[in-house]
CSV table of C-alpha atoms and ligand atoms in Angstrom, one decimal:
chain,number,residue,atom,x,y,z
A,1,MET,CA,-132.6,117.8,-174.2
A,2,SER,CA,-130.1,119.9,-172.6
A,3,VAL,CA,-131.1,123.0,-170.6
A,4,PRO,CA,-130.0,126.3,-172.2
A,5,LYS,CA,-127.5,128.2,-170.1
A,6,SER,CA,-129.8,131.3,-170.0
A,7,GLU,CA,-132.2,129.3,-167.9
A,8,TYR,CA,-129.7,128.6,-165.1
A,9,LEU,CA,-127.0,131.3,-165.3
A,10,SER,CA,-126.7,134.9,-166.2
A,11,SER,CA,-123.7,136.0,-168.4
A,12,VAL,CA,-121.9,138.0,-165.7
A,13,TRP,CA,-119.8,135.3,-164.0
A,14,ALA,CA,-116.2,134.5,-165.0
A,15,PRO,CA,-115.6,131.0,-166.2
A,16,GLY,CA,-113.7,128.7,-163.8
A,17,ILE,CA,-114.4,130.7,-160.5
A,18,PHE,CA,-115.3,127.3,-158.9
A,19,ALA,CA,-112.6,125.2,-160.5
A,20,ASN,CA,-111.4,122.2,-158.4
A,21,ARG,CA,-114.1,122.7,-156.1
A,22,VAL,CA,-116.9,120.4,-154.9
A,23,VAL,CA,-120.5,121.2,-154.1
A,24,PHE,CA,-122.7,118.8,-152.1
A,25,VAL,CA,-126.5,119.3,-152.7
A,26,THR,CA,-129.5,117.7,-151.0
A,27,GLY,CA,-132.5,117.7,-153.2
A,28,GLY,CA,-130.2,118.3,-156.1
A,29,ALA,CA,-132.5,116.7,-158.7
A,30,GLY,CA,-135.3,119.1,-157.9
A,31,THR,CA,-136.1,122.0,-160.1
A,32,ILE,CA,-134.5,124.8,-158.0
A,33,CYS,CA,-131.5,122.9,-156.7
A,34,SER,CA,-130.6,121.4,-160.1
A,35,ALA,CA,-130.3,124.8,-161.5
A,36,GLN,CA,-128.1,125.9,-158.7
A,37,THR,CA,-126.0,122.7,-159.2
A,38,ARG,CA,-125.9,123.3,-163.0
A,39,ALA,CA,-124.6,126.9,-162.5
A,40,MET,CA,-121.9,125.8,-160.1
A,41,VAL,CA,-120.8,123.0,-162.4
A,42,HIS,CA,-120.9,125.3,-165.4
A,43,LEU,CA,-118.4,127.6,-163.5
A,44,GLY,CA,-115.9,124.8,-162.7
A,45,ALA,CA,-117.2,122.8,-159.7
A,46,ASP,CA,-117.8,119.1,-159.5
A,47,ALA,CA,-120.9,117.9,-157.6
A,48,CYS,CA,-122.7,115.4,-155.6
A,49,ILE,CA,-126.4,115.5,-155.6
A,50,ILE,CA,-128.4,113.7,-153.1
A,51,GLY,CA,-131.9,112.4,-153.3
A,52,ARG,CA,-134.4,109.8,-152.2
A,53,ASN,CA,-135.2,108.5,-155.7
A,54,PRO,CA,-132.2,106.8,-157.2
A,55,GLU,CA,-133.3,106.8,-160.8
A,56,LYS,CA,-134.2,110.5,-160.7
A,57,THR,CA,-131.1,111.4,-158.8
A,58,GLU,CA,-128.7,109.6,-161.1
A,59,LYS,CA,-130.5,110.8,-164.2
A,60,ALA,CA,-130.3,114.4,-163.1
A,61,ALA,CA,-126.5,114.0,-162.3
A,62,LYS,CA,-125.8,112.7,-165.7
A,63,ASP,CA,-127.7,115.6,-167.3
A,64,ILE,CA,-126.1,118.3,-165.2
A,65,ALA,CA,-122.6,116.8,-166.0
A,66,LYS,CA,-123.2,117.8,-169.7
A,67,VAL,CA,-122.9,121.5,-168.8
A,68,ARG,CA,-119.0,121.3,-168.9
A,69,SER,CA,-116.6,119.0,-170.6
A,70,GLY,CA,-114.9,117.0,-167.9
A,71,ALA,CA,-117.3,117.7,-165.1
A,72,ARG,CA,-117.8,115.1,-162.5
A,73,VAL,CA,-121.3,114.9,-161.1
A,74,ILE,CA,-122.3,112.0,-158.8
A,75,GLY,CA,-126.0,111.2,-158.1
A,76,ILE,CA,-126.5,109.5,-154.7
A,77,GLY,CA,-129.9,108.0,-154.5
A,78,ASN,CA,-131.6,106.3,-151.6
A,79,VAL,CA,-130.6,109.0,-149.2
A,80,ASP,CA,-133.3,110.6,-147.0
A,81,VAL,CA,-132.2,113.7,-145.2
A,82,ARG,CA,-134.2,112.5,-142.2
A,83,ASN,CA,-131.7,109.8,-141.8
A,84,PHE,CA,-128.4,111.1,-140.4
A,85,ASP,CA,-126.5,108.0,-141.1
A,86,ASN,CA,-127.4,107.9,-144.8
A,87,LEU,CA,-126.3,111.5,-145.2
A,88,LYS,CA,-123.0,111.0,-143.4
A,89,ALA,CA,-122.3,108.1,-145.7
A,90,ALA,CA,-123.2,110.2,-148.7
A,91,ALA,CA,-120.8,113.0,-147.6
A,92,GLU,CA,-118.1,110.4,-147.0
A,93,ARG,CA,-118.6,109.0,-150.5
A,94,CYS,CA,-118.5,112.5,-151.9
A,95,VAL,CA,-115.2,113.2,-150.3
A,96,LYS,CA,-113.8,109.8,-151.3
A,97,GLU,CA,-114.8,110.1,-155.0
A,98,LEU,CA,-114.4,113.9,-155.5
A,99,GLY,CA,-111.8,114.8,-152.9
A,100,ALA,CA,-113.7,117.4,-150.8
A,101,ILE,CA,-116.8,119.2,-149.9
A,102,ASP,CA,-116.3,122.9,-150.4
A,103,PHE,CA,-119.9,124.1,-150.7
A,104,VAL,CA,-123.2,122.8,-149.5
A,105,ILE,CA,-126.7,123.5,-150.5
A,106,ALA,CA,-129.3,122.2,-148.1
A,107,GLY,CA,-132.2,122.2,-150.5
A,108,ALA,CA,-134.4,119.1,-149.8
A,109,ALA,CA,-137.8,120.0,-148.7
A,110,GLY,CA,-141.3,118.7,-148.3
A,111,ASN,CA,-144.5,120.4,-148.8
A,112,PHE,CA,-148.3,120.0,-149.4
A,113,ILE,CA,-151.2,122.3,-148.9
A,114,ALA,CA,-153.3,121.6,-145.7
A,115,PRO,CA,-155.2,123.6,-143.1
A,116,ILE,CA,-154.1,122.9,-139.5
A,117,SER,CA,-157.4,121.1,-139.1
A,118,GLY,CA,-156.2,118.7,-141.9
A,119,LEU,CA,-152.8,118.3,-140.5
A,120,SER,CA,-152.3,115.2,-138.3
A,121,PRO,CA,-149.4,115.4,-135.8
A,122,ASN,CA,-147.5,113.0,-138.1
A,123,ALA,CA,-148.1,115.3,-141.1
A,124,PHE,CA,-146.8,118.4,-139.2
A,125,LYS,CA,-143.9,116.4,-138.0
A,126,THR,CA,-143.0,115.0,-141.5
A,127,VAL,CA,-142.4,118.5,-142.9
A,128,ILE,CA,-140.3,119.5,-139.7
A,129,ASP,CA,-138.4,116.3,-140.1
A,130,ILE,CA,-137.6,116.9,-143.8
A,131,ASP,CA,-137.0,120.7,-143.8
A,132,THR,CA,-135.6,121.4,-140.3
A,133,ILE,CA,-134.1,118.3,-139.0
A,134,GLY,CA,-132.9,117.4,-142.6
A,135,THR,CA,-131.1,120.8,-142.6
A,136,PHE,CA,-129.6,120.0,-139.2
A,137,ASN,CA,-128.5,116.7,-140.4
A,138,THR,CA,-127.0,118.1,-143.6
A,139,VAL,CA,-125.0,120.6,-141.5
A,140,LYS,CA,-123.8,117.9,-139.1
A,141,ALA,CA,-122.7,115.5,-141.9
A,142,THR,CA,-120.8,118.2,-143.8
A,143,ILE,CA,-119.4,120.7,-141.5
A,144,PRO,CA,-116.1,118.9,-140.8
A,145,TYR,CA,-115.3,119.1,-144.6
A,146,LEU,CA,-116.5,122.7,-144.7
A,147,ILE,CA,-114.1,123.5,-141.8
A,148,GLU,CA,-111.3,121.9,-143.8
A,149,SER,CA,-112.2,123.7,-147.0
A,150,ALA,CA,-112.3,127.0,-145.2
A,151,ALA,CA,-108.8,126.3,-143.7
A,152,ARG,CA,-107.6,125.7,-147.3
A,153,ASN,CA,-109.3,128.8,-148.5
A,154,PRO,CA,-108.7,131.8,-146.3
A,155,ASN,CA,-111.3,134.5,-146.6
A,156,PRO,CA,-110.6,136.5,-148.7
A,157,ASN,CA,-108.3,134.3,-150.7
A,158,PRO,CA,-105.6,136.0,-152.7
A,159,ASN,CA,-106.3,133.7,-155.7
A,160,GLY,CA,-110.0,134.5,-155.7
A,161,LEU,CA,-111.0,131.0,-155.0
A,162,THR,CA,-113.4,130.2,-152.2
A,163,GLY,CA,-114.6,127.2,-150.0
A,164,GLY,CA,-116.2,126.4,-146.6
A,165,ARG,CA,-119.7,127.8,-147.4
A,166,ILE,CA,-123.2,126.5,-146.8
A,167,ILE,CA,-126.6,127.9,-147.8
A,168,SER,CA,-130.0,126.5,-147.1
A,169,VAL,CA,-133.0,127.1,-149.4
A,170,SER,CA,-135.9,128.4,-147.3
A,171,ALA,CA,-139.0,130.4,-148.1
A,172,THR,CA,-140.8,133.7,-147.3
A,173,PHE,CA,-144.1,133.0,-146.2
A,174,HIS,CA,-143.2,132.6,-142.6
A,175,TYR,CA,-142.5,136.4,-142.5
A,176,SER,CA,-146.1,137.1,-142.5
A,177,GLY,CA,-147.7,133.8,-142.1
A,178,MET,CA,-149.7,131.9,-144.7
A,179,PRO,CA,-152.9,130.0,-144.3
A,180,LEU,CA,-152.5,126.2,-145.2
A,181,GLN,CA,-148.8,126.4,-144.7
A,182,ALA,CA,-148.5,126.2,-140.9
A,183,HIS,CA,-146.2,123.2,-141.0
A,184,VAL,CA,-143.9,124.6,-143.7
A,185,SER,CA,-143.9,128.1,-142.1
A,186,ALA,CA,-142.6,126.6,-138.8
A,187,ALA,CA,-140.2,124.5,-140.5
A,188,LYS,CA,-138.6,127.1,-142.6
A,189,ALA,CA,-138.5,129.7,-139.6
A,190,ALA,CA,-136.4,127.1,-137.7
A,191,VAL,CA,-134.2,126.6,-140.8
A,192,ASP,CA,-133.5,130.3,-140.9
A,193,SER,CA,-132.8,130.3,-137.2
A,194,LEU,CA,-130.5,127.2,-137.4
A,195,MET,CA,-128.4,128.8,-140.2
A,196,ALA,CA,-127.9,131.9,-138.0
A,197,SER,CA,-126.6,129.7,-135.4
A,198,VAL,CA,-124.3,128.0,-137.8
A,199,SER,CA,-122.9,131.3,-138.8
A,200,LEU,CA,-122.2,132.2,-135.2
A,201,GLU,CA,-120.5,128.9,-134.2
A,202,TYR,CA,-118.6,128.2,-137.4
A,203,GLY,CA,-117.8,131.7,-138.6
A,204,PRO,CA,-114.8,131.7,-136.5
A,205,TYR,CA,-113.6,128.6,-138.4
A,206,GLY,CA,-114.0,130.5,-141.6
A,207,VAL,CA,-117.2,129.0,-142.7
A,208,THR,CA,-120.0,131.3,-144.0
A,209,ALA,CA,-123.7,130.2,-143.6
A,210,ASN,CA,-126.5,131.9,-145.3
A,211,VAL,CA,-130.1,131.4,-146.4
A,212,ILE,CA,-131.6,132.0,-149.8
A,213,ALA,CA,-135.3,132.7,-149.6
A,214,PRO,CA,-137.0,132.2,-153.1
A,215,GLY,CA,-140.4,133.8,-153.7
A,216,ALA,CA,-142.8,132.3,-156.3
A,217,ILE,CA,-140.5,130.6,-158.9
A,218,GLU,CA,-141.9,129.7,-162.2
A,219,GLY,CA,-141.9,126.1,-163.2
A,220,THR,CA,-141.1,124.5,-159.9
A,221,GLU,CA,-142.5,121.6,-158.0
A,222,GLY,CA,-143.1,124.0,-155.1
A,223,MET,CA,-145.3,126.3,-157.2
A,224,GLU,CA,-147.1,123.4,-158.8
A,225,ARG,CA,-148.0,122.3,-155.2
A,226,LEU,CA,-148.9,125.8,-153.9
A,227,ALA,CA,-150.7,127.3,-156.9
A,228,SER,CA,-153.4,125.2,-158.6
A,229,SER,CA,-153.7,125.2,-162.3
A,230,ALA,CA,-156.9,127.1,-162.0
A,231,VAL,CA,-155.3,130.0,-160.2
A,232,ASP,CA,-155.5,133.5,-161.7
A,233,LYS,CA,-151.8,133.7,-162.4
A,234,LYS,CA,-152.0,137.3,-163.9
A,235,LYS,CA,-153.5,138.4,-160.4
A,236,MET,CA,-150.7,136.6,-158.6
A,237,THR,CA,-148.0,138.2,-160.8
A,238,LYS,CA,-149.5,141.7,-160.3
A,239,ALA,CA,-149.0,141.2,-156.5
A,240,VAL,CA,-145.2,141.0,-157.0
A,241,PRO,CA,-143.8,144.5,-157.2
A,242,SER,CA,-141.0,143.5,-159.7
A,243,GLY,CA,-144.0,142.4,-162.0
A,244,ARG,CA,-143.0,138.8,-162.6
A,245,TRP,CA,-142.6,135.4,-160.9
A,246,GLY,CA,-138.9,134.5,-160.3
A,247,SER,CA,-136.9,132.1,-162.5
A,248,ARG,CA,-134.6,129.2,-161.5
A,249,ARG,CA,-131.8,131.4,-162.8
A,250,ASP,CA,-132.6,134.0,-160.3
A,251,ILE,CA,-131.9,131.6,-157.5
A,252,ALA,CA,-128.9,130.0,-159.2
A,253,ASP,CA,-127.2,133.5,-159.7
A,254,ALA,CA,-127.9,134.3,-155.9
A,255,THR,CA,-126.1,131.0,-155.0
A,256,VAL,CA,-123.1,131.8,-157.3
A,257,TYR,CA,-122.8,135.1,-155.6
A,258,LEU,CA,-122.9,133.9,-152.1
A,259,PHE,CA,-120.4,131.1,-152.9
A,260,SER,CA,-118.1,133.4,-155.0
A,261,ASP,CA,-115.3,135.7,-154.1
A,262,ALA,CA,-117.9,138.5,-154.3
A,263,GLY,CA,-119.7,137.0,-151.3
A,264,ASN,CA,-116.9,136.8,-148.9
A,265,TYR,CA,-118.2,139.0,-146.2
A,266,VAL,CA,-121.8,137.9,-146.3
A,267,ASN,CA,-122.5,135.7,-143.5
A,268,GLY,CA,-125.4,134.9,-141.2
A,269,THR,CA,-127.9,136.5,-143.4
A,270,THR,CA,-131.0,135.7,-145.6
A,271,LEU,CA,-130.9,136.8,-149.2
A,272,VAL,CA,-134.5,137.1,-150.3
A,273,VAL,CA,-134.9,136.6,-154.1
A,274,ASP,CA,-138.6,137.3,-154.6
A,275,GLY,CA,-139.1,140.6,-156.6
A,276,ALA,CA,-140.2,142.2,-153.1
A,277,GLY,CA,-143.2,139.8,-153.2
A,278,TRP,CA,-143.0,139.0,-149.4
A,279,ARG,CA,-143.6,142.6,-148.6
A,280,ARG,CA,-147.1,142.3,-150.2
A,281,GLN,CA,-148.1,138.8,-149.1
A,282,GLY,CA,-150.3,140.2,-146.3
A,283,GLY,CA,-152.4,141.7,-149.0
A,284,ASN,CA,-153.3,144.5,-146.7
A,285,ASP,CA,-153.6,147.3,-149.1
A,286,ILE,CA,-154.2,150.9,-147.8
A,287,GLY,CA,-155.8,153.7,-149.7
A,288,ILE,CA,-157.6,151.3,-152.2
A,289,ASP,CA,-161.3,151.2,-152.9
A,290,GLU,CA,-163.0,148.2,-154.4
A,291,GLY,CA,-162.0,148.0,-158.1
A,292,MET,CA,-158.6,149.5,-157.6
A,293,GLU,CA,-155.9,147.1,-158.0
A,294,TYR,CA,-152.1,147.1,-157.1
A,295,PRO,CA,-150.0,148.3,-159.0
A,296,ASP,CA,-152.5,150.0,-161.4
A,297,PHE,CA,-153.4,152.7,-159.0
A,298,LEU,CA,-149.8,153.7,-158.7
A,299,PHE,CA,-149.5,154.3,-162.4
A,300,THR,CA,-152.8,156.3,-162.6
A,301,GLY,CA,-152.1,158.3,-159.5
A,302,GLN,CA,-155.4,157.1,-158.2
A,303,ILE,CA,-155.8,157.0,-154.3
A,304,SER,CA,-159.2,156.2,-152.6
A,305,LYS,CA,-161.5,159.2,-152.6
A,306,ASN,CA,-163.0,157.9,-149.3
A,307,LEU,CA,-159.9,158.3,-147.2
A,308,LYS,CA,-159.9,161.0,-144.4
A,309,ASP,CA,-157.3,163.5,-145.3
A,310,GLY,CA,-155.4,164.5,-142.2
A,311,ARG,CA,-153.8,167.6,-143.7
A,312,LYS,CA,-154.5,171.0,-142.2
A,313,GLN,CA,-156.9,173.0,-144.5
A,314,LYS,CA,-155.3,176.3,-143.8
A,315,SER,CA,-151.7,177.3,-143.5
A,316,LYS,CA,-150.7,179.0,-140.2
A,317,LEU,CA,-148.4,181.3,-142.0
B,1,HXC,C1,-152.5,116.4,-145.3
B,1,HXC,C2,-150.8,114.9,-145.7
B,1,HXC,C3,-150.8,115.3,-147.0
B,1,HXC,C4,-151.7,116.4,-147.5
B,1,HXC,C5,-149.3,113.8,-146.7
B,1,HXC,N1,-149.8,114.0,-145.5
B,1,HXC,N2,-149.8,114.6,-147.7
B,1,HXC,N3,-151.7,115.6,-144.8
B,1,HXC,N4,-152.5,116.9,-146.5
B,1,HXC,N5,-151.8,116.7,-148.7
B,1,HXC,C6,-149.6,113.3,-144.2
B,1,HXC,C7,-149.8,111.8,-144.3
B,1,HXC,O1,-151.2,111.5,-144.2
B,1,HXC,C8,-148.9,111.4,-143.1
B,1,HXC,O2,-149.6,111.5,-141.9
B,1,HXC,C9,-147.7,112.3,-143.1
B,1,HXC,O3,-148.1,113.5,-143.9
B,1,HXC,C10,-146.5,111.7,-143.8
B,1,HXC,O4,-147.0,111.3,-145.1
B,1,HXC,P1,-146.2,110.3,-146.0
B,1,HXC,O5,-146.7,110.2,-147.4
B,1,HXC,O6,-145.9,109.1,-145.3
B,1,HXC,O7,-144.7,110.9,-146.0
B,1,HXC,P2,-143.4,110.9,-147.0
B,1,HXC,O8,-143.6,109.6,-147.8
B,1,HXC,O9,-142.4,110.9,-146.1
B,1,HXC,O10,-143.6,112.2,-147.9
B,1,HXC,C11,-143.3,113.4,-147.4
B,1,HXC,C12,-144.2,114.4,-148.0
B,1,HXC,C13,-144.3,114.3,-149.6
B,1,HXC,C14,-143.7,115.8,-147.6
B,1,HXC,C15,-145.7,114.2,-147.5
B,1,HXC,O11,-145.2,115.2,-150.2
B,1,HXC,C16,-142.9,114.4,-150.2
B,1,HXC,O12,-142.1,113.5,-150.3
B,1,HXC,N6,-142.4,115.6,-150.6
B,1,HXC,C17,-141.0,115.8,-151.2
B,1,HXC,C18,-141.2,116.6,-152.4
B,1,HXC,C19,-141.8,118.0,-152.1
B,1,HXC,O13,-142.6,118.2,-151.3
B,1,HXC,N7,-141.4,118.9,-152.9
B,1,HXC,C20,-141.8,120.2,-152.8
B,1,HXC,C21,-140.9,121.0,-152.1
B,1,HXC,S1,-141.4,122.6,-152.4
B,1,HXC,P3,-150.4,110.4,-141.2
B,1,HXC,O14,-150.9,111.0,-139.9
B,1,HXC,O15,-151.5,109.9,-142.0
B,1,HXC,O16,-149.4,109.3,-140.9
B,1,HXC,C22,-141.1,123.6,-151.0
B,1,HXC,C23,-141.2,124.9,-151.3
B,1,HXC,C24,-141.6,125.7,-150.2
B,1,HXC,O17,-140.8,123.1,-150.0
B,1,HXC,C25,-141.6,127.3,-150.5
B,1,HXC,C26,-142.2,127.6,-151.8
B,1,HXC,C27,-142.2,129.1,-152.1
């Protein structure tokens, strides 16, 4: 069954803004990255999606190609981002078959829930290898093509077309720290830092490098792993100031923005797409008594009666 456009792209973008462009996506069969790829292909791009599982990757590529008549989407399986040679060969194949790599999404990631006491050194290293080293390998394997694309597409380009851009998909929980996620927090913090270095070293070649940091995104493998089915979802949703979990479309739209003519001067930054959720992930509410809940107390105007009020009782005037 085909995925409705409303699930992966909002209606504000002009058709063809990525015409004759190629996007290379690691983890492209996953829930978030397939939506990002679908959006790019819908707007004119061809795509190579990379994954470990050949059947899953090739099936996703065929499905994504359906979003636009004439779209070319190649699924390259048996590629583990931990193996640089695999990735380099995949990038070479992408350029040979589709002609270029204009955009890169470094999206492959690994995650599981475990306390530090339950993490073997190899378990910690595995997530660092997939997320951090995998992003480094993706940058190394594709940067020569991104530099070529940037040279073909001056920024800004009078014709409005773009190229030479890379984003990585990160997370937000390393901003405050999160129990049971020491390995992922360390890995994603390094990913953010690496992308800043990419912007510094390759910005002068015309390449832009940014990070998208999704919050809790509905229906993703990540959230299936992070939130058990028994979790009080209503409570989790209330903790997000925007009042809902994110959608895959939210992340795909952010991707389109950064890769488009509208994102020309955005470089070396992180676009957090989380409804302001990370700002509350510490859970350290102030002015709240037991039984008072965020955001309800804001609507009722209720503030804890047990707070010391520091205001002066009498005016000096
Ligand atoms: C403790 C665990 C573990 C667990 C694996 N390990 N699962 N330790 N608790 N639940 C340990 C193993 O015992 C082993 O250590 C080491 O990790 C490597 O395990 P392998 O199974 O050999 O690794 P591998 O086959 O390479 O698989 C990697 C994986 C797996 C990360 C463990 O889950 C995977 O392939 N994931 C890819 C898909 C995925 O995770 N998607 C979600 C991405 S979401 P020892 O010492 O025994 O050898 C995401 C979102 C983040 O990243 C942000 C969300 C907001």
